[in-house]
Short mmCIF file of C-alpha atoms in Angstrom, two decimals:
data_model
loop_
_atom_site.label_atom_id
_atom_site.label_comp_id
_atom_site.label_asym_id
_atom_site.label_seq_id
_atom_site.Cartn_x
_atom_site.Cartn_y
_atom_site.Cartn_z
CA MET A 1 0.00 0.00 0.00
CA LEU A 2 2.61 2.47 1.16
CA GLN A 3 4.91 1.42 -1.64
CA SER A 4 2.34 2.09 -4.34
CA ILE A 5 1.69 5.53 -2.92
CA LEU A 6 5.40 6.25 -2.85
CA THR A 7 5.96 5.05 -6.44
CA ALA A 8 3.07 7.23 -7.61
CA ILE A 9 4.49 10.29 -5.85
CA ALA A 10 8.01 9.56 -7.07
CA ALA A 11 6.94 8.96 -10.67
CA ILE A 12 4.84 12.11 -10.97
CA GLY A 13 7.40 14.09 -8.97
CA ILE A 14 10.26 13.08 -11.22
CA ILE A 15 8.28 13.77 -14.39
CA GLY A 16 7.34 17.18 -12.99
CA LEU A 17 10.90 17.92 -11.99
CA LEU A 18 12.21 17.01 -15.44
CA PHE A 19 9.73 19.28 -17.16
CA GLY A 20 10.40 22.04 -14.65
CA VAL A 21 14.13 21.93 -15.31
CA ALA A 22 13.59 21.79 -19.08
CA LEU A 23 11.22 24.78 -18.92
CA SER A 24 13.53 26.88 -16.77
CA ILE A 25 16.38 26.21 -19.18
CA ALA A 26 14.10 27.09 -22.10
CA SER A 27 12.99 30.30 -20.42
CA LYS A 28 16.63 31.36 -20.11
CA VAL A 29 17.41 30.42 -23.71
CA PHE A 30 14.33 32.09 -25.16
CA ALA A 31 14.27 35.02 -22.76
CA VAL A 32 12.83 38.21 -24.23
CA LYS A 33 14.47 41.47 -23.35
CA THR A 34 11.82 43.83 -22.04
CA ASP A 35 12.09 47.47 -21.20
CA PRO A 36 12.70 47.71 -17.41
CA LYS A 37 10.54 50.82 -17.50
CA ILE A 38 7.46 48.68 -18.25
CA GLU A 39 7.97 46.85 -14.96
CA GLU A 40 8.39 50.13 -13.14
CA VAL A 41 5.24 51.62 -14.63
CA ARG A 42 3.35 48.41 -13.97
CA GLY A 43 4.43 48.59 -10.32
CA VAL A 44 2.85 52.01 -9.95
CA LEU A 45 -0.48 51.03 -11.53
CA PRO A 46 -3.16 49.69 -9.19
CA GLY A 47 -3.56 46.35 -10.99
CA ALA A 48 -7.34 46.48 -11.16
CA ASN A 49 -7.33 45.40 -14.86
CA CYS A 50 -10.61 47.26 -15.30
CA GLY A 51 -9.91 48.55 -18.80
CA ALA A 52 -11.08 52.10 -18.06
CA CYS A 53 -7.90 53.44 -19.69
CA GLY A 54 -8.93 51.86 -22.98
CA TYR A 55 -6.28 49.13 -22.87
CA ALA A 56 -7.00 45.47 -22.20
CA GLY A 57 -5.42 45.57 -18.76
CA CYS A 58 -2.78 47.20 -16.59
CA ASP A 59 0.03 45.28 -18.36
CA GLN A 60 -0.94 46.64 -21.76
CA TYR A 61 -1.37 50.17 -20.44
CA ALA A 62 2.03 49.98 -18.73
CA GLU A 63 3.59 48.92 -22.02
CA ALA A 64 1.96 51.81 -23.87
CA VAL A 65 2.98 54.34 -21.20
CA ALA A 66 6.56 53.09 -21.14
CA LYS A 67 6.73 53.39 -24.92
CA GLY A 68 5.30 56.89 -24.70
CA ASP A 69 2.22 55.97 -26.74
CA ALA A 70 -0.29 56.67 -23.97
CA LEU A 71 -0.96 59.60 -21.68
CA ILE A 72 -0.20 59.08 -18.00
CA THR A 73 -3.58 60.48 -16.97
CA LEU A 74 -5.72 57.62 -18.24
CA CYS A 75 -5.84 55.52 -15.07
CA THR A 76 -9.03 56.50 -13.29
CA VAL A 77 -8.73 53.93 -10.53
CA GLY A 78 -5.43 55.29 -9.22
CA GLY A 79 -6.49 58.91 -9.54
CA GLN A 80 -4.11 61.74 -8.84
CA LYS A 81 -1.68 59.59 -6.85
CA VAL A 82 -0.93 57.29 -9.78
CA ILE A 83 -0.58 60.26 -12.12
CA ASN A 84 1.97 61.80 -9.78
CA ASP A 85 3.86 58.52 -9.42
CA LEU A 86 3.81 57.93 -13.17
CA SER A 87 5.11 61.42 -13.79
CA VAL A 88 8.10 60.59 -11.58
CA VAL A 89 8.74 57.30 -13.37
CA MET A 90 8.30 58.74 -16.85
CA CYS A 91 9.98 62.07 -16.05
CA VAL A 92 7.08 64.17 -17.34
CA GLU A 93 5.03 66.83 -15.65
CA ALA A 94 1.98 65.72 -13.68
CA GLU A 95 -1.33 67.24 -14.66
CA GLU A 96 -4.12 68.14 -12.29
CA THR A 97 -7.26 66.25 -13.15
CA THR A 98 -10.70 66.32 -11.61
CA ARG A 99 -11.87 62.98 -10.34
CA GLN A 100 -14.81 61.61 -12.27
CA VAL A 101 -17.62 59.57 -10.77
CA ALA A 102 -20.55 57.72 -12.23
CA ARG A 103 -24.04 59.11 -11.66
CA VAL A 104 -27.40 57.49 -12.25
CA LEU A 105 -29.74 59.88 -14.03
CA CYS A 106 -33.00 58.53 -12.69
CA ARG A 107 -35.01 58.96 -9.51
CA GLY A 108 -38.05 57.00 -10.61
CA THR A 109 -38.44 54.91 -7.48
CA PHE A 110 -41.34 52.50 -6.93
CA GLU A 111 -43.61 55.24 -5.61
CA LYS A 112 -42.79 57.62 -8.44
CA THR A 113 -43.36 55.15 -11.27
CA GLU A 114 -45.71 52.26 -11.86
CA LYS A 115 -45.27 48.76 -13.16
CA GLU A 116 -46.75 48.10 -16.59
CA TYR A 117 -46.76 44.34 -16.12
CA ALA A 118 -45.54 41.76 -13.62
CA TYR A 119 -42.14 40.57 -14.75
CA THR A 120 -41.12 37.10 -13.60
CA GLY A 121 -38.27 36.27 -15.99
CA ILE A 122 -34.50 36.35 -15.57
CA LYS A 123 -33.53 38.99 -13.05
CA THR A 124 -31.32 41.19 -15.22
CA CYS A 125 -32.03 44.63 -16.64
CA THR A 126 -31.00 43.48 -20.13
CA ALA A 127 -33.60 40.71 -20.07
CA VAL A 128 -36.47 42.84 -18.81
CA ASN A 129 -35.47 45.62 -21.21
CA ALA A 130 -35.98 43.19 -24.09
CA MET A 131 -39.65 42.93 -23.09
CA TYR A 132 -41.34 46.11 -24.32
CA ASN A 133 -38.51 48.30 -22.97
CA GLY A 134 -38.94 47.06 -19.42
CA ASP A 135 -41.72 46.77 -16.88
CA SER A 136 -41.58 50.35 -15.61
CA SER A 137 -44.11 52.95 -16.76
CA CYS A 138 -41.14 55.10 -17.85
CA SER A 139 -39.32 53.41 -20.71
CA PHE A 140 -36.21 55.55 -20.13
CA GLY A 141 -35.71 54.94 -16.42
CA CYS A 142 -33.82 52.62 -14.14
CA LEU A 143 -35.06 49.03 -14.19
CA GLY A 144 -33.57 48.30 -10.78
CA LEU A 145 -32.43 44.73 -11.42
CA GLY A 146 -28.80 45.61 -10.91
CA ASP A 147 -26.83 44.91 -14.11
CA CYS A 148 -24.66 47.83 -12.99
CA VAL A 149 -24.29 46.37 -9.49
CA ASN A 150 -23.05 43.10 -11.00
CA ALA A 151 -20.65 44.94 -13.29
CA CYS A 152 -19.18 47.02 -10.43
CA GLU A 153 -16.16 45.44 -8.77
CA TYR A 154 -15.86 48.11 -6.10
CA ASN A 155 -19.20 47.89 -4.29
CA ALA A 156 -19.97 51.39 -5.44
CA ILE A 157 -23.57 50.84 -6.56
CA ASN A 158 -26.61 50.02 -4.48
CA ILE A 159 -30.23 49.59 -5.45
CA SER A 160 -32.88 51.13 -3.28
CA GLU A 161 -36.57 51.25 -4.08
CA GLY A 162 -35.93 50.06 -7.61
CA VAL A 163 -33.36 52.68 -8.56
CA ALA A 164 -29.58 52.38 -8.59
CA PHE A 165 -27.46 54.99 -6.88
CA ILE A 166 -23.70 55.42 -6.71
CA VAL A 167 -21.66 55.40 -3.51
CA GLU A 168 -19.24 58.05 -4.67
CA GLN A 169 -16.40 57.36 -2.28
CA ASN A 170 -16.13 53.84 -3.70
CA CYS A 171 -16.45 54.83 -7.36
CA VAL A 172 -13.20 54.64 -9.31
CA ALA A 173 -14.66 55.73 -12.68
CA CYS A 174 -13.95 52.45 -14.44
CA LYS A 175 -17.11 52.99 -16.54
CA LYS A 176 -18.14 49.33 -16.36
CA CYS A 177 -21.61 50.30 -15.12
CA VAL A 178 -21.95 52.81 -17.95
CA ALA A 179 -21.40 50.00 -20.42
CA ALA A 180 -23.58 47.53 -18.50
CA CYS A 181 -26.70 49.71 -18.27
CA PRO A 182 -29.14 48.86 -21.08
CA LYS A 183 -30.93 52.18 -20.54
CA ASN A 184 -27.77 54.32 -20.79
CA ILE A 185 -28.80 56.27 -17.72
CA ILE A 186 -25.40 56.13 -16.00
CA VAL A 187 -23.04 58.91 -17.01
CA MET A 188 -19.65 60.13 -15.87
CA VAL A 189 -19.59 63.53 -14.18
CA PRO A 190 -16.87 65.45 -12.34
CA VAL A 191 -17.06 64.79 -8.61
CA THR A 192 -17.47 68.52 -7.98
CA ALA A 193 -20.75 68.57 -9.88
CA ARG A 194 -23.54 68.43 -7.32
CA VAL A 195 -26.57 69.59 -9.30
CA THR A 196 -28.01 66.77 -11.36
CA VAL A 197 -30.86 66.48 -13.84
CA ALA A 198 -31.91 63.04 -12.69
CA CYS A 199 -33.86 62.04 -15.78
CA ARG A 200 -33.26 60.70 -19.25
CA ASN A 201 -36.84 60.85 -20.52
CA THR A 202 -36.92 62.72 -23.83
CA ASP A 203 -40.71 62.76 -24.04
CA LEU A 204 -42.62 66.00 -23.43
CA GLY A 205 -45.08 67.27 -20.83
CA LYS A 206 -48.01 65.06 -20.05
CA LYS A 207 -46.46 61.90 -21.42
CA VAL A 208 -43.64 62.22 -18.88
CA MET A 209 -46.02 63.10 -16.04
CA ASP A 210 -48.02 59.95 -16.73
CA ALA A 211 -44.92 57.82 -16.68
CA CYS A 212 -43.09 59.24 -13.68
CA LYS A 213 -43.70 61.89 -11.04
CA VAL A 214 -40.11 63.17 -11.10
CA GLY A 215 -39.48 63.18 -14.84
CA CYS A 216 -38.13 66.12 -16.86
CA ILE A 217 -41.04 67.63 -18.76
CA ALA A 218 -38.82 70.02 -20.75
CA CYS A 219 -40.56 73.16 -19.42
CA LYS A 220 -37.37 75.23 -19.85
CA LYS A 221 -37.80 77.01 -16.49
CA CYS A 222 -34.32 75.94 -15.48
CA GLU A 223 -32.89 77.26 -18.71
CA LYS A 224 -34.36 80.69 -17.99
CA ALA A 225 -33.33 80.64 -14.34
CA CYS A 226 -29.69 79.82 -15.00
CA GLN A 227 -27.44 82.90 -14.92
CA PHE A 228 -24.45 81.06 -16.30
CA ASP A 229 -26.01 79.58 -19.43
CA ALA A 230 -25.08 76.17 -18.08
CA ILE A 231 -28.34 74.32 -18.46
CA LYS A 232 -29.99 73.71 -21.81
CA VAL A 233 -33.17 71.92 -22.76
CA ASN A 234 -32.45 69.88 -25.82
CA ASN A 235 -34.55 67.15 -27.40
CA GLY A 236 -37.04 67.20 -24.52
CA LEU A 237 -34.50 66.94 -21.77
CA ALA A 238 -32.53 69.40 -19.62
CA VAL A 239 -28.79 68.83 -19.71
CA ILE A 240 -26.19 70.57 -17.53
CA ASP A 241 -22.85 71.69 -18.93
CA TYR A 242 -20.58 71.07 -15.95
CA ASP A 243 -17.85 73.30 -17.34
CA LYS A 244 -20.20 76.25 -16.70
CA CYS A 245 -22.25 75.06 -13.72
CA THR A 246 -21.39 76.74 -10.43
CA ASN A 247 -23.71 74.67 -8.21
CA CYS A 248 -25.73 77.85 -7.47
CA GLU A 249 -28.94 75.81 -7.28
CA ASP A 250 -31.14 78.37 -9.05
CA CYS A 251 -32.42 75.68 -11.39
CA VAL A 252 -33.16 73.37 -8.45
CA LYS A 253 -35.46 76.00 -6.95
CA VAL A 254 -37.54 76.51 -10.11
CA CYS A 255 -37.86 72.91 -11.27
CA PRO A 256 -41.59 72.11 -10.95
CA THR A 257 -41.18 68.34 -10.94
CA LYS A 258 -38.12 68.29 -8.66
CA THR A 259 -36.19 66.51 -11.38
CA ILE A 260 -33.17 68.70 -10.83
CA ASN A 261 -31.74 68.08 -7.41
CA ILE A 262 -28.61 68.25 -5.35
CA PHE A 263 -26.81 64.96 -5.29
CA VAL A 264 -26.11 64.02 -1.69
CA GLN A 265 -24.60 60.84 -0.45
CA MET B 1 1.46 5.47 -47.24
CA ARG B 2 -2.17 4.61 -47.93
CA GLN B 3 -2.61 3.96 -44.21
CA ILE B 4 -1.17 7.38 -43.29
CA LEU B 5 -3.48 9.13 -45.72
CA PHE B 6 -6.43 7.22 -44.31
CA VAL B 7 -5.61 8.27 -40.75
CA ILE B 8 -5.23 11.92 -41.68
CA LEU B 9 -8.36 12.11 -43.83
CA GLY B 10 -10.35 9.97 -41.43
CA THR B 11 -9.48 12.19 -38.48
CA ILE B 12 -10.17 15.40 -40.33
CA LEU B 13 -13.44 14.47 -42.03
CA VAL B 14 -15.03 11.46 -40.36
CA GLU B 15 -13.88 11.76 -36.77
CA ASN B 16 -13.26 15.50 -36.63
CA PHE B 17 -12.24 16.42 -33.08
CA VAL B 18 -14.30 19.58 -32.91
CA LEU B 19 -17.25 18.86 -35.15
CA THR B 20 -17.86 15.17 -34.45
CA LYS B 21 -16.26 14.48 -31.08
CA PHE B 22 -17.10 17.98 -29.76
CA LEU B 23 -13.73 18.44 -28.07
CA GLY B 24 -12.03 21.82 -27.79
CA ILE B 25 -15.16 23.91 -28.22
CA CYS B 26 -13.84 26.82 -26.11
CA PRO B 27 -11.07 27.97 -28.47
CA PHE B 28 -13.27 26.96 -31.42
CA LEU B 29 -15.70 29.72 -30.40
CA GLY B 30 -13.22 32.03 -28.71
CA VAL B 31 -10.49 32.44 -31.31
CA SER B 32 -12.52 32.08 -34.49
CA LYS B 33 -13.41 35.75 -34.95
CA LYS B 34 -10.40 36.51 -37.10
CA MET B 35 -8.73 34.22 -39.59
CA ASP B 36 -5.22 35.31 -38.54
CA SER B 37 -5.56 34.43 -34.90
CA ALA B 38 -7.47 31.26 -35.84
CA LEU B 39 -4.52 30.15 -37.95
CA GLY B 40 -2.05 31.02 -35.20
CA MET B 41 -4.06 29.26 -32.55
CA SER B 42 -4.54 26.12 -34.58
CA GLY B 43 -0.85 26.14 -35.49
CA ALA B 44 -0.01 26.17 -31.81
CA VAL B 45 -2.55 23.40 -31.18
CA VAL B 46 -1.12 21.21 -33.95
CA PHE B 47 2.32 21.62 -32.41
CA VAL B 48 1.13 20.90 -28.89
CA MET B 49 -1.02 17.92 -29.94
CA THR B 50 1.75 16.26 -31.95
CA PHE B 51 4.34 16.63 -29.25
CA ALA B 52 1.89 15.87 -26.46
CA SER B 53 1.00 12.60 -28.23
CA ALA B 54 4.65 11.64 -28.48
CA VAL B 55 5.59 12.56 -24.92
CA THR B 56 2.46 11.17 -23.28
CA TRP B 57 2.90 7.90 -25.16
CA VAL B 58 6.44 7.59 -23.84
CA VAL B 59 5.40 8.60 -20.33
CA ASN B 60 2.54 6.12 -20.36
CA GLU B 61 4.55 3.21 -21.78
CA TYR B 62 7.76 3.58 -19.80
CA VAL B 63 6.58 5.10 -16.54
CA LEU B 64 2.90 4.57 -15.88
CA VAL B 65 2.45 1.03 -17.27
CA LYS B 66 5.78 -0.12 -15.93
CA PHE B 67 4.95 0.85 -12.35
CA GLY B 68 1.26 -0.01 -12.63
CA LEU B 69 0.19 3.63 -12.32
CA GLU B 70 -2.28 3.78 -15.22
CA TYR B 71 -4.81 5.43 -12.95
CA LEU B 72 -2.58 8.53 -12.92
CA GLN B 73 -2.90 8.99 -16.69
CA THR B 74 -5.02 12.13 -16.52
CA ILE B 75 -2.82 14.03 -14.10
CA ALA B 76 0.43 12.91 -15.73
CA PHE B 77 -0.83 13.90 -19.17
CA ILE B 78 -2.03 17.27 -17.94
CA LEU B 79 1.45 17.82 -16.54
CA VAL B 80 2.99 17.05 -19.94
CA ILE B 81 0.50 19.25 -21.79
CA ALA B 82 0.92 22.17 -19.39
CA SER B 83 4.69 22.07 -19.79
CA LEU B 84 4.43 21.90 -23.57
CA VAL B 85 2.07 24.84 -23.66
CA GLN B 86 4.47 26.85 -21.53
CA PHE B 87 7.19 25.96 -24.00
CA VAL B 88 5.10 27.04 -26.98
CA GLU B 89 4.32 30.28 -25.15
CA LEU B 90 8.02 30.99 -24.64
CA ILE B 91 8.77 30.34 -28.30
CA LEU B 92 5.89 32.46 -29.57
CA LYS B 93 6.77 35.32 -27.21
CA ARG B 94 10.30 35.28 -28.50
CA PHE B 95 9.78 34.81 -32.20
CA ILE B 96 6.21 35.83 -33.14
CA LYS B 97 5.23 38.59 -30.70
CA PRO B 98 2.16 39.87 -32.61
CA LEU B 99 0.68 36.37 -32.70
CA TYR B 100 1.43 36.00 -28.98
CA ASN B 101 -0.48 39.23 -28.32
CA SER B 102 -3.45 38.36 -30.50
CA LEU B 103 -3.88 34.91 -28.94
CA GLY B 104 -3.88 36.45 -25.48
CA ILE B 105 -5.51 34.33 -22.83
CA TYR B 106 -6.34 31.51 -25.26
CA LEU B 107 -2.74 30.40 -25.48
CA PRO B 108 -2.39 29.28 -21.84
CA LEU B 109 -5.90 27.91 -22.18
CA ILE B 110 -4.60 25.24 -24.58
CA THR B 111 -3.54 23.59 -21.32
CA THR B 112 -7.17 22.96 -20.54
CA ASN B 113 -8.16 22.34 -24.16
CA CYS B 114 -9.86 18.99 -23.77
CA ALA B 115 -8.99 18.09 -27.38
CA VAL B 116 -5.32 17.88 -26.39
CA LEU B 117 -5.97 15.69 -23.38
CA GLY B 118 -8.52 13.82 -25.48
CA VAL B 119 -6.00 12.87 -28.14
CA ALA B 120 -3.50 11.73 -25.49
CA LEU B 121 -6.08 9.51 -23.82
CA LEU B 122 -7.47 8.17 -27.12
CA ASN B 123 -3.96 7.14 -28.16
CA ILE B 124 -3.77 4.94 -25.08
CA GLN B 125 -7.37 3.69 -25.32
CA ASN B 126 -6.90 2.58 -28.93
CA SER B 127 -3.49 1.07 -27.97
CA PHE B 128 -1.72 2.79 -30.85
CA SER B 129 1.96 2.25 -31.56
CA PHE B 130 4.31 5.20 -31.05
CA GLY B 131 4.38 6.20 -34.73
CA MET B 132 0.64 5.85 -35.02
CA ALA B 133 0.11 7.92 -31.85
CA VAL B 134 2.23 10.77 -33.21
CA LEU B 135 0.45 10.60 -36.55
CA TYR B 136 -2.93 10.56 -34.84
CA GLY B 137 -1.94 13.54 -32.68
CA PHE B 138 -0.78 15.44 -35.74
CA SER B 139 -3.94 14.73 -37.70
CA ALA B 140 -6.09 15.55 -34.68
CA GLY B 141 -4.36 18.94 -34.65
CA LEU B 142 -5.04 19.26 -38.37
CA SER B 143 -8.71 18.42 -37.80
CA PHE B 144 -8.88 21.20 -35.20
CA MET B 145 -7.20 23.56 -37.64
CA PHE B 146 -9.61 22.54 -40.41
CA ALA B 147 -12.66 23.19 -38.23
CA LEU B 148 -11.28 26.51 -36.99
CA ILE B 149 -10.45 27.75 -40.50
CA LEU B 150 -13.89 26.75 -41.81
CA PHE B 151 -15.61 28.44 -38.91
CA SER B 152 -13.57 31.64 -38.83
CA GLY B 153 -14.01 32.01 -42.60
CA ILE B 154 -17.76 31.90 -42.16
CA ARG B 155 -17.67 34.17 -39.11
CA GLU B 156 -15.69 36.82 -40.96
CA LYS B 157 -18.42 36.79 -43.61
CA LEU B 158 -21.11 36.91 -40.92
CA GLU B 159 -19.65 40.16 -39.60
CA THR B 160 -20.87 41.97 -42.69
CA CYS B 161 -24.24 40.23 -42.82
CA ASN B 162 -27.44 41.78 -41.67
CA VAL B 163 -28.27 39.42 -38.83
CA ALA B 164 -31.46 39.83 -36.79
CA LYS B 165 -30.71 41.77 -33.62
CA SER B 166 -31.44 38.93 -31.22
CA PHE B 167 -29.10 36.62 -33.17
CA LYS B 168 -26.16 39.03 -33.46
CA GLY B 169 -22.78 37.82 -32.22
CA LEU B 170 -22.55 34.56 -30.35
CA PRO B 171 -26.05 33.16 -31.06
CA ILE B 172 -25.59 33.18 -34.84
CA ALA B 173 -22.08 31.77 -34.35
CA LEU B 174 -23.51 28.88 -32.34
CA VAL B 175 -26.18 28.26 -34.98
CA THR B 176 -23.46 28.25 -37.63
CA ALA B 177 -21.37 25.82 -35.60
CA ALA B 178 -24.37 23.53 -35.27
CA PHE B 179 -24.92 23.55 -39.04
CA ILE B 180 -21.26 22.78 -39.74
CA ALA B 181 -21.39 19.91 -37.25
CA LEU B 182 -24.60 18.64 -38.87
CA SER B 183 -23.09 18.71 -42.33
CA PHE B 184 -20.10 16.76 -41.03
CA MET B 185 -22.48 13.96 -40.10
CA GLY B 186 -22.59 13.33 -43.85
CA PHE B 187 -19.07 11.92 -43.64
CA GLN B 188 -20.08 9.45 -40.95
CA GLY B 189 -19.10 5.87 -41.70
CA MET B 190 -17.48 6.66 -45.05
CA PHE B 191 -14.27 4.92 -44.06
CA ALA B 192 -12.48 3.94 -40.92
CA PHE B 193 -8.90 3.26 -40.08
#
């Protein structure tokens, strides 16, 4: 009994050892010279492999940075710290960037919207969206089944009362939720932007009111109230230009449906 | 000579590893989007399968059978295949960097490509001689290559087709794969080796 166990271990062990030695010799013989800078850059990057920079992963981004093909500001996960570190490694000047966060442009909670039908299928937004644009009375709003929550690797999204909201201190701006949302209601905004038009409904007036109690009815009151020309109603929907917005809250005060609000955590 | 031809043709058409035995489906679907990477991948698989057949045959005959350890076949063969794949990876990284990049994760995944382990185990099950095992491994690789080339050729054409929205991407690819597999049933029983 013991002998057969020992022969098995010895046989497999020796085969493994032989291959191991052969491979380590081969790796020396066929070694590829890589730029030591790539390793250095890779060491600075957070290693989240989220792809927010536009490259397949941190390794590929590090390669591009080391070659000088990519900007050092693309890593959203690392934020300013990584930019500063990269600027040291690459000997270029660090730029100041504003941190971006994701924001869900919908407040159509259960009490604000109604269900058109009882959905009992697969519990993903993509699936319910395939059925007549979802079960909510507003066909633009959050479906609340959490495709974004599943896509988020940082626990930065929660669902409450059928609407997703972002926990901003956890958000690293990897944009995975933006891609995951079948309704395209998650957008990236600068973290300094507090005033939000929390609606994506491009319908007008009564049609919006019927669908949701906090929808944008495109009344243009906000556009008139804004002193900085920062909010524009376009295609039935108010949109804020955050380069001009000063968070003065004039538009919040005049919005009749309370669609425009201050984003608080 | 006639025998060799029979083995090669028989493995490619009658007993195709992907389309009849349904082994190695993962890379068949994963790497078949572009003809270039399909060719590279199947080249690597042909190499790994041929050498894996040779090495596993030797390991089986002179180590496992000799010490009565046939029950360790799977793990011993996986060990051989994993090492070979590592070796192929080293060579590709050194000599054909663009191919190495385009294969990406699928290259190390040859390790778990069941077609490779399948051919090693079938060699033993059919009690092939050494030469026959190597030939069978080689033609199994060719059969994988054949299936992959067929499939990626069609998929490249599908890219430009106006496919119904619900069938876009993977669904239509799976339907296509099913049709190819069905049409390969026509070769069934034509000749055996």
